[in-house]
Coordinates of C-alpha atoms and ligand atoms in Angstrom, one line a residue:
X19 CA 24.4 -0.5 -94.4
X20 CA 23.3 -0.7 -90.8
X21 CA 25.0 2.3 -89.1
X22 CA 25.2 0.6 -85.5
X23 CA 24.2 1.9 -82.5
X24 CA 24.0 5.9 -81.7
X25 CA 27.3 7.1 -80.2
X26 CA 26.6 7.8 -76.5
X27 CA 27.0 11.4 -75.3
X28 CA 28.9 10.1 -72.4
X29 CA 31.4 8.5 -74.8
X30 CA 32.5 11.2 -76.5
X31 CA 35.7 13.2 -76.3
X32 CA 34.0 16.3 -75.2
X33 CA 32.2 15.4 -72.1
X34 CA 34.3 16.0 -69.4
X35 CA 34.5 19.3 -70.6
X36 CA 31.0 19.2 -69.3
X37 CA 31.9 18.7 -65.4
X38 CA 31.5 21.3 -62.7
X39 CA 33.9 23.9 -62.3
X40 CA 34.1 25.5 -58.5
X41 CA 36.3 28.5 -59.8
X42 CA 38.3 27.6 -57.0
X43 CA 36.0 28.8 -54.6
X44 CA 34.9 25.4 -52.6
X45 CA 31.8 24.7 -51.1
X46 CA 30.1 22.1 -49.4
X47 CA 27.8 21.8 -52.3
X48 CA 30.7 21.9 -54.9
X49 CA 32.4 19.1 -52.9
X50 CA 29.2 16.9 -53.3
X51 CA 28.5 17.9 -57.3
X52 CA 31.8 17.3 -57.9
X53 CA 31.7 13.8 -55.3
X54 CA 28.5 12.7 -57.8
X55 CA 30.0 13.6 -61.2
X56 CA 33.1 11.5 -59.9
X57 CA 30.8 8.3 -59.1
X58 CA 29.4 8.5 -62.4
X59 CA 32.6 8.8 -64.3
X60 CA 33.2 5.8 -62.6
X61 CA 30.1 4.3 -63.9
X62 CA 31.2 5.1 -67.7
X63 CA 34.3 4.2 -67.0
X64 CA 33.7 0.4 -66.2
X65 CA 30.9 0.4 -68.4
X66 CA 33.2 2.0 -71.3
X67 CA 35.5 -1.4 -70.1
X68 CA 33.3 -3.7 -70.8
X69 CA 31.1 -2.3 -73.9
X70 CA 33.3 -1.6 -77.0
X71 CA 30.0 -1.1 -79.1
X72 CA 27.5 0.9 -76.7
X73 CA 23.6 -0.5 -76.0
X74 CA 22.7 0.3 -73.3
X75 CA 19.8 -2.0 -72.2
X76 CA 17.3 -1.8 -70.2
X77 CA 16.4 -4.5 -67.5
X78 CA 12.6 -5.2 -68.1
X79 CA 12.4 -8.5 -66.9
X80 CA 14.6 -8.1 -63.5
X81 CA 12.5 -4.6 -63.0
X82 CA 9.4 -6.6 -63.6
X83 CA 10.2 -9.5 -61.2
X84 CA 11.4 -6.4 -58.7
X85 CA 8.2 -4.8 -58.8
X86 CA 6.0 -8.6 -58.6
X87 CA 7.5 -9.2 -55.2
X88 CA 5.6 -5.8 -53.8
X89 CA 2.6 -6.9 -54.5
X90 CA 2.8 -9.7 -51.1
X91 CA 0.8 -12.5 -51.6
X92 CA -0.1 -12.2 -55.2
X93 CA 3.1 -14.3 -56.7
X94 CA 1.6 -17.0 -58.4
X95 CA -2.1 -15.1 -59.4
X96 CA -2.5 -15.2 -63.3
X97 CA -2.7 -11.3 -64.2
X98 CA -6.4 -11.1 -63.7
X99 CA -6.6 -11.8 -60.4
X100 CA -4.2 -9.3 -59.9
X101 CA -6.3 -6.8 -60.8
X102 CA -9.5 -8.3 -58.9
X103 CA -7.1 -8.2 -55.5
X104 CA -5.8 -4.6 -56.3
X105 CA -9.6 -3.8 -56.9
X106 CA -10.7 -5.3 -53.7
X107 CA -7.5 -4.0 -51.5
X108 CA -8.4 -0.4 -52.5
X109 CA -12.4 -0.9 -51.6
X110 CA -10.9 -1.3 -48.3
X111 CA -8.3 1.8 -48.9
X112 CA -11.4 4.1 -49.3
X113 CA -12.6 6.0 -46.8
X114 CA -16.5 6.2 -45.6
X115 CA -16.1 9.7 -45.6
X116 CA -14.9 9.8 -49.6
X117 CA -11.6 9.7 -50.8
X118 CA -8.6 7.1 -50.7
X119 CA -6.2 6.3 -47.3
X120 CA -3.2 4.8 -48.0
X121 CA -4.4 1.7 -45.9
X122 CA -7.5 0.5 -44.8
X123 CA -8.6 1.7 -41.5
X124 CA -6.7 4.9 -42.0
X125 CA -7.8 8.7 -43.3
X126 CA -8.2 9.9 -46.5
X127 CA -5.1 11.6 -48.2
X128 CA -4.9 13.2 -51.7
X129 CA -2.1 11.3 -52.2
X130 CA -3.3 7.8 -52.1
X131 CA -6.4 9.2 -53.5
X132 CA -4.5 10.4 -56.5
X133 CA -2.4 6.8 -56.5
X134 CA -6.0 4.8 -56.3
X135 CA -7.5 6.8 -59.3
X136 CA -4.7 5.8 -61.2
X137 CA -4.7 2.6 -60.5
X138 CA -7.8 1.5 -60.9
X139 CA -7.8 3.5 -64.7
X140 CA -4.9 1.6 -65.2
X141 CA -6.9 -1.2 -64.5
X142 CA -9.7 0.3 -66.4
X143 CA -12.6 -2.7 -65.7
X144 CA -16.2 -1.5 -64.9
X145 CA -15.3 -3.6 -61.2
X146 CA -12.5 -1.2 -60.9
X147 CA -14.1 2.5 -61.9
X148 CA -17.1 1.1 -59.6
X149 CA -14.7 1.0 -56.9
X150 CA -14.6 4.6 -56.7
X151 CA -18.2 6.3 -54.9
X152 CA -17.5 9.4 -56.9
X153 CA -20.3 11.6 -54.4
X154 CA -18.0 10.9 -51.6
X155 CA -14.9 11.9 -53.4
X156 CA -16.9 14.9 -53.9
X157 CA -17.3 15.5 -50.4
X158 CA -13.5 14.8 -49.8
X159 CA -12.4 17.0 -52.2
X160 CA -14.3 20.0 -50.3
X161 CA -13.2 18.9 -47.2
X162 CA -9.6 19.7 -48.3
X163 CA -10.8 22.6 -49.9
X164 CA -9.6 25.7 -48.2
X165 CA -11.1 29.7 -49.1
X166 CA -8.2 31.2 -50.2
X167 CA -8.3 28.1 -53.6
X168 CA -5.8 25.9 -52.4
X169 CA -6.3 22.3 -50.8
X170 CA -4.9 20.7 -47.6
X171 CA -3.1 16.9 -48.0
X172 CA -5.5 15.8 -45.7
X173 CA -8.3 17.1 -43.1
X174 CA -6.2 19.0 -40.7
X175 CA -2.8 18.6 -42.8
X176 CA -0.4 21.0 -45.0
X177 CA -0.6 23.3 -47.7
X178 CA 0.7 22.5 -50.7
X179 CA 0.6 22.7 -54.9
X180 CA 0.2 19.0 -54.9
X181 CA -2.8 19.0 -53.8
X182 CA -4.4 21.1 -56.0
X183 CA -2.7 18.4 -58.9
X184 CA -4.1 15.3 -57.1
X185 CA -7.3 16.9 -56.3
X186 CA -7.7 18.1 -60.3
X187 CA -6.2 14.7 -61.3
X188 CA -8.9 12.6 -59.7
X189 CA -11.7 14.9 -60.2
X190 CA -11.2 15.7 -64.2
X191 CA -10.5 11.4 -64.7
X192 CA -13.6 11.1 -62.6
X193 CA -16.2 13.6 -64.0
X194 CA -16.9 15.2 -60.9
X195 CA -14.9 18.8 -61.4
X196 CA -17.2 21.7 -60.8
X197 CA -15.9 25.4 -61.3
X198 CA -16.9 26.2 -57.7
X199 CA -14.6 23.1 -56.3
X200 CA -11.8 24.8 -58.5
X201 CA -12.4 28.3 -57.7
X202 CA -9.0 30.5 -57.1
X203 CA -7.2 27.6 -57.4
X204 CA -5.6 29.3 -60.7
X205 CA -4.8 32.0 -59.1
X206 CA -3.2 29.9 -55.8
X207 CA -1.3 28.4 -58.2
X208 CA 0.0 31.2 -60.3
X209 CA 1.3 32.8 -57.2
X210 CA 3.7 29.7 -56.5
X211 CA 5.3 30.8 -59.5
X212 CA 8.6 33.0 -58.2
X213 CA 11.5 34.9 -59.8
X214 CA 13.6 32.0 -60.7
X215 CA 10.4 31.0 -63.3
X216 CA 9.5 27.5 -61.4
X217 CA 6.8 27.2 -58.9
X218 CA 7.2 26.6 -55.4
X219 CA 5.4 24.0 -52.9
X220 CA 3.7 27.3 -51.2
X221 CA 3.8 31.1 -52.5
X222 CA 7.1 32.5 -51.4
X223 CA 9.4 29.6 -51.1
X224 CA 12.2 27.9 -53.4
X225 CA 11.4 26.6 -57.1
X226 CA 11.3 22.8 -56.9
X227 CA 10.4 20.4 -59.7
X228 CA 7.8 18.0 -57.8
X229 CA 5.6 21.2 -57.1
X230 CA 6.4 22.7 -60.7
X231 CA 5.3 19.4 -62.2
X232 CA 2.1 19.4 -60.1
X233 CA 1.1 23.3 -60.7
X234 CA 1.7 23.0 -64.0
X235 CA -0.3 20.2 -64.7
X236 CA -3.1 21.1 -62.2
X237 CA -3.6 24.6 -64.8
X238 CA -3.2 21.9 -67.6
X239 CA -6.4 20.5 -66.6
X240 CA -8.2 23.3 -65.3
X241 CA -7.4 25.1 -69.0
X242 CA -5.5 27.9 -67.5
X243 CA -1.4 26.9 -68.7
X244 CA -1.3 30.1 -69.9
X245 CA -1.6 32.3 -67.4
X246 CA 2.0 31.0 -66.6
X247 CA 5.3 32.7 -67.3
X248 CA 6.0 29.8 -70.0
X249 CA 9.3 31.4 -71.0
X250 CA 10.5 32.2 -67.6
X251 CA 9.2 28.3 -66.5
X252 CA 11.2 27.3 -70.1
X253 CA 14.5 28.6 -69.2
X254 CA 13.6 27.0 -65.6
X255 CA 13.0 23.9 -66.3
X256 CA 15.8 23.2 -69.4
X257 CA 18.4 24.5 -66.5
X258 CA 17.7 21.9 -64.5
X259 CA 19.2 19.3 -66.7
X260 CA 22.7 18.3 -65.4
X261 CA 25.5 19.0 -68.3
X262 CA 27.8 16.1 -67.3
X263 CA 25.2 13.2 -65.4
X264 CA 22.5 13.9 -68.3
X265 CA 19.6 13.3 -65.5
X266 CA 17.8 16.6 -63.9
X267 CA 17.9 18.5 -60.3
X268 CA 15.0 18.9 -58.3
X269 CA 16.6 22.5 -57.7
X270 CA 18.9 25.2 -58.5
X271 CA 22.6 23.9 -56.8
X272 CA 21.1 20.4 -55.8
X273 CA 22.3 17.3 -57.0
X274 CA 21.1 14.6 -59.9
X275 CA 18.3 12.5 -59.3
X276 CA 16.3 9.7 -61.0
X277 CA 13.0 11.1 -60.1
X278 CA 13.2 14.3 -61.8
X279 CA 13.5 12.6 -65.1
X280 CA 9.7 12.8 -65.3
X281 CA 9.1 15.5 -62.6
X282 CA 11.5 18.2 -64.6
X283 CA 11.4 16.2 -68.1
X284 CA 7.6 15.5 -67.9
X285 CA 6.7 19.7 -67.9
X286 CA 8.5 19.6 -71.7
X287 CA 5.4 18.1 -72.9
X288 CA 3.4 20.5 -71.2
X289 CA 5.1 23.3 -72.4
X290 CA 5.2 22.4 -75.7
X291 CA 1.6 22.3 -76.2
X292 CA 1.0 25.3 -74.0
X293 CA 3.5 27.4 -76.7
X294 CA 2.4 25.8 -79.5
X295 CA -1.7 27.0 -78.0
X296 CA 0.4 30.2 -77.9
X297 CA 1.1 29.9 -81.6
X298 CA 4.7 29.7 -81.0
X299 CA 6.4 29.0 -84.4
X300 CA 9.4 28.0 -83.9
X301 CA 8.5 24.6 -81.6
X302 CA 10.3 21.2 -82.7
X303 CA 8.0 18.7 -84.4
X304 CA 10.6 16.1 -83.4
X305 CA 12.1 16.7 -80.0
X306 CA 11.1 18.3 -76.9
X307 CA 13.1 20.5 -75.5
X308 CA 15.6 19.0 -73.8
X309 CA 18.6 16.8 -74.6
X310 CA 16.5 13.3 -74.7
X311 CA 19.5 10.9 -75.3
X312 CA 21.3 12.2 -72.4
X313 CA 18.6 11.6 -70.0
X314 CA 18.1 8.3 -71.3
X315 CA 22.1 7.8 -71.0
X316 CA 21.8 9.0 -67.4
X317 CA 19.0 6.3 -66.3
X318 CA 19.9 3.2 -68.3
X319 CA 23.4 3.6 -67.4
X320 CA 23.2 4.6 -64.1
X321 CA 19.7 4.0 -62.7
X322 CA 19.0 0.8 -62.7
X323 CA 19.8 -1.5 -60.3
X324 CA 21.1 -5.1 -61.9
X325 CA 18.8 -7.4 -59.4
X326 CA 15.6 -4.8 -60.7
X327 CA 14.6 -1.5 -59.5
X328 CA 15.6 1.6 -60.5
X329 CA 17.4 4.6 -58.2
X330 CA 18.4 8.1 -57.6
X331 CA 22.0 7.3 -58.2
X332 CA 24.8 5.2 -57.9
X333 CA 25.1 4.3 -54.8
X334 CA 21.7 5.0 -53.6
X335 CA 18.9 2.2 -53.3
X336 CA 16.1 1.0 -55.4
X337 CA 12.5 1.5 -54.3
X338 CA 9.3 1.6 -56.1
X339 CA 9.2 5.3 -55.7
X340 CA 11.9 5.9 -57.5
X341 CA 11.6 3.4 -60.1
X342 CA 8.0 4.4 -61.2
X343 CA 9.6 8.2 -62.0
X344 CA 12.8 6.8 -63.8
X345 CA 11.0 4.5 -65.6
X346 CA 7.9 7.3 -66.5
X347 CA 10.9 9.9 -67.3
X348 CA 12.4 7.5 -69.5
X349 CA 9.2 6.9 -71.4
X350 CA 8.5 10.9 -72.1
X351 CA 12.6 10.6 -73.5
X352 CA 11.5 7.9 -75.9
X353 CA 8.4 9.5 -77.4
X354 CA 7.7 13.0 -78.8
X355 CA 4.5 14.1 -80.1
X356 CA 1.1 12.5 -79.8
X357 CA -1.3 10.0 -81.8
X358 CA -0.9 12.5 -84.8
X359 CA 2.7 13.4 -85.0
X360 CA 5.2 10.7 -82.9
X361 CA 8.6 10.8 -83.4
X362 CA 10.8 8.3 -81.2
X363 CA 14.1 7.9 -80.1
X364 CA 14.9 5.1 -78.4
X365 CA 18.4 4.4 -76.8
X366 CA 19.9 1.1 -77.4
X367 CA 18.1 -1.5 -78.9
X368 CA 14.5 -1.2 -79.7
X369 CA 13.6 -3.6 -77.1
X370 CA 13.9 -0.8 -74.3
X371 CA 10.9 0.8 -75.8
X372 CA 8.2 1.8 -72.9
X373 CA 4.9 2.3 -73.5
X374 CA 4.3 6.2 -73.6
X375 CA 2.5 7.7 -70.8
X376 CA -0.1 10.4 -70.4
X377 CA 2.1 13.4 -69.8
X378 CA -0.7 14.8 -67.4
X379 CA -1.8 12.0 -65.5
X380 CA 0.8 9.4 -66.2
X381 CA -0.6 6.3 -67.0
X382 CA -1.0 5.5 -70.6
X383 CA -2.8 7.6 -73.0
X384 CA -5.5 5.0 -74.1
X385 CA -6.4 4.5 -69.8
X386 CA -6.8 8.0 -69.7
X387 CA -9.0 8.1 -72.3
X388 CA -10.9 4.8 -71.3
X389 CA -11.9 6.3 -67.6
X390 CA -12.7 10.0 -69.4
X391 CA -15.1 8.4 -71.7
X392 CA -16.4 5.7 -69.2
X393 CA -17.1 8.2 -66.3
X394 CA -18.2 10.8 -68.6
X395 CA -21.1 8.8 -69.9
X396 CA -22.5 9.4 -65.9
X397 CA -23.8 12.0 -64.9
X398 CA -21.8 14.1 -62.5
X399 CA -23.1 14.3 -59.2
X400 CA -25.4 16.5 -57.1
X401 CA -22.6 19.4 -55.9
X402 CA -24.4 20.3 -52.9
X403 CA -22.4 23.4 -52.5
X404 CA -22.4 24.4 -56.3
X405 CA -26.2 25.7 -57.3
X406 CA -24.9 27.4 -60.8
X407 CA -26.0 26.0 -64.4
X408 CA -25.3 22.5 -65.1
X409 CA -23.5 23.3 -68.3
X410 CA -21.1 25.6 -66.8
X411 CA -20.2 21.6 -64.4
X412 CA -18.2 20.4 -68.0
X413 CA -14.4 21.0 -67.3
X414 CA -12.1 22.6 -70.1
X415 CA -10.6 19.9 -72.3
X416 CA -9.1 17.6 -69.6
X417 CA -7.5 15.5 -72.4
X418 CA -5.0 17.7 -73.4
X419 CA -4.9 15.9 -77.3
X420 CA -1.6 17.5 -78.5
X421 CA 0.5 16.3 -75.2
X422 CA -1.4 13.1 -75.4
X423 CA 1.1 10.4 -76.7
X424 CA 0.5 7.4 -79.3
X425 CA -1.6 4.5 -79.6
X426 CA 0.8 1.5 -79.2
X427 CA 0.0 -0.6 -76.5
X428 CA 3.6 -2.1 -75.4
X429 CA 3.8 -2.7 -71.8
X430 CA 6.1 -0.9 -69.5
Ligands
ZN5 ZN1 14.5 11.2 -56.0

């Protein structure tokens, strides 16, 4: 007999037992948690109205149409040409001097650079990885490079742990990661870690889940996880999930939002393979850790805008920001495990299953493994400023195989 769907959390009889308590001591942030878990009972509430049996569904095709009309000019191309344009608009993005700007004509950033890398894997034609002149991005990458193992954004710009992700991102997918061009990083990193168990954007200040995500990761590919306090980063990280909205903070006392569900959500994956390296026993071989439905509850129910696009929260607008991160988050909720061991749970009806996505770089698992293997059949160039043995140029494992997820090939 067909059970029906799941039960939603939100439905049950117990969850507003899960809303913020002030202890009568008001604040202004008490007055806005409590303002947020209001305009989501709302949301439940009308969706309770008009849903006696609960599927929440997700809306591929109006997300899909959202996300056509950004790319101007391309509205009638067959797929294909697509890609050709992209490939040809970010020829133009990169920079003589290496690297990617986020137009033509401007500098070179990390972050576009990071954003063209993964584009163009996504892509994953020979006319898109020969896009990238990989001896320049070399010569980028140490330009941001600063003594003390961090990287700047850009030539003259800020500090911080992002940085160090993009600038490992693009240079593990790419084949061009020498020790020397990581050298301190690890321990730059490791000292954004602070009391409260995340990582800060610079050593010293507040734990925040865009910069834990990116440190985390950024030790991920340099082979160093680890070193981290993975039990204090744990109980971090699984405290950041909101007990009534089901979606994560970006930090301690802050408020719900769509982007964290791959920012906060996505360092589960990592952590689980770093404790299991650990020969941690007691790991799941079905769930990550942390309450999966909820999070999925949070976004299809009230992420999603109903013309396309997804958003922070109700009453907040779509962008593409925004619905790249719900959508990712959601993806990393649907699928545990990797080509090995998978175990899914999808929310509503099977047709709001995502592709999974590369829990390191984000992209699909079978891209990432496409560039690795493409750009590691060349040889890695001439590091002018690195004169040590050649064999010592290979980087650890940038494939992390246990966090890598499965093989289907549905599109997102
Ligand atoms: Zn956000």
């Amino acid at each position: 007999m067909d059970p029906g769907p799941t039960p939603l959390r939100c439905f049950s009889e117990c969850h507003p037992a899960e809303m913020f308590v002030d202890d009568g001591v008001e604040t202004l942030t008490s007055v806005e948690q409590k303002k947020v878990e209001h305009s989501i009972e709302e949301v439940i509430n009308v969706y309770k109205q008009i849903h006696s049996l609960p599927q929440p569904i997700l809306l591929r095709e109006q997300h899909y149409q959202y996300l056509k009309k950004g790319l101007r000019h391309l509205s009638d191309a067959y797929e294909v040409n697509v890609y050709v344009l992209v490939c040809q608009f970010l020829a133009h993005c990169q920079s003589p001097t290496g690297g990617f700007a986020g137009g033509p004509g401007q500098h070179a950033h990390l972050a576009p650079t990071y954003a063209a890398v993964n584009a163009l894997c996504i892509i994953g034609t020979e006319e898109a990885y020969n896009v990238i002149d990989r001896e320049k991005l070399l010569d980028f990458l140490w330009s941001v490079k600063q003594p003390d193992g961090s990287f700047v954004m850009h030539v003259g710009g800020e500090v911080d742990v992002r940085s160090a992700y993009c600038a490992a991102s693009v240079a593990s997918l790419t084949n061009i990661l020498t020790p020397k061009l990581f050298e301190d990083t690890t321990n730059w990193i490791l000292s954004c870690q602070n009391w409260e168990g995340g990582l800060s954007g610079v050593p010293g200040l507040e734990a925040h889940g865009g910069y834990t995500f990116c440190g985390t990761a950024a030790l991920v590919i340099l082979g160093k996880e680890h070193m981290l306090d993975l039990k204090a980063l744990l109980r971090w990280v699984v405290s950041r999930q909101m007990r009534f909205e089901g979606g994560f903070q970006g930090r301690c006392n802050k408020l719900v939002d769509g982007c964290y569900s791959f920012w906060q959500a996505g360092l589960l994956p990592l952590l689980h393979r770093a404790l299991f390296k650990e020969g941690e026993s007691e790991l799941s071989r079905q769930r990550w850790m942390f309450e999966q439905q909820a999070l999925q509850e949070y976004i299809l129910l009230c992420c999603q805008n109903p013309t396309g696009g997804l958003l922070d929260k109700p009453g907040k607008s779509r962008d593409f920001y925004h619905t790249c991160y719900c959508l990712s988050g959601l993806s990393i909720a649907q699928h545990f495990g990797n080509m090995d061991l998978h175990h899914e749970l999808i929310l509503g009806k099977d047709d709001n299953r995502l592709a999974p996505t590369h829990p390191v770089y984000n992209i699909c698992p079978e891209r990432v493994a496409q560039a690795l293997q493409h750009f590691h059949r060349l040889p890695a160039p001439e590091d002018p400023r690195w004169k040590g043995d050649s064999a010592d140029n290979t980087p650890s494992d940038p494939a992390p195989d246990a966090t890598a997820s499965g093989s289907d090939d549905q599109q997102s």
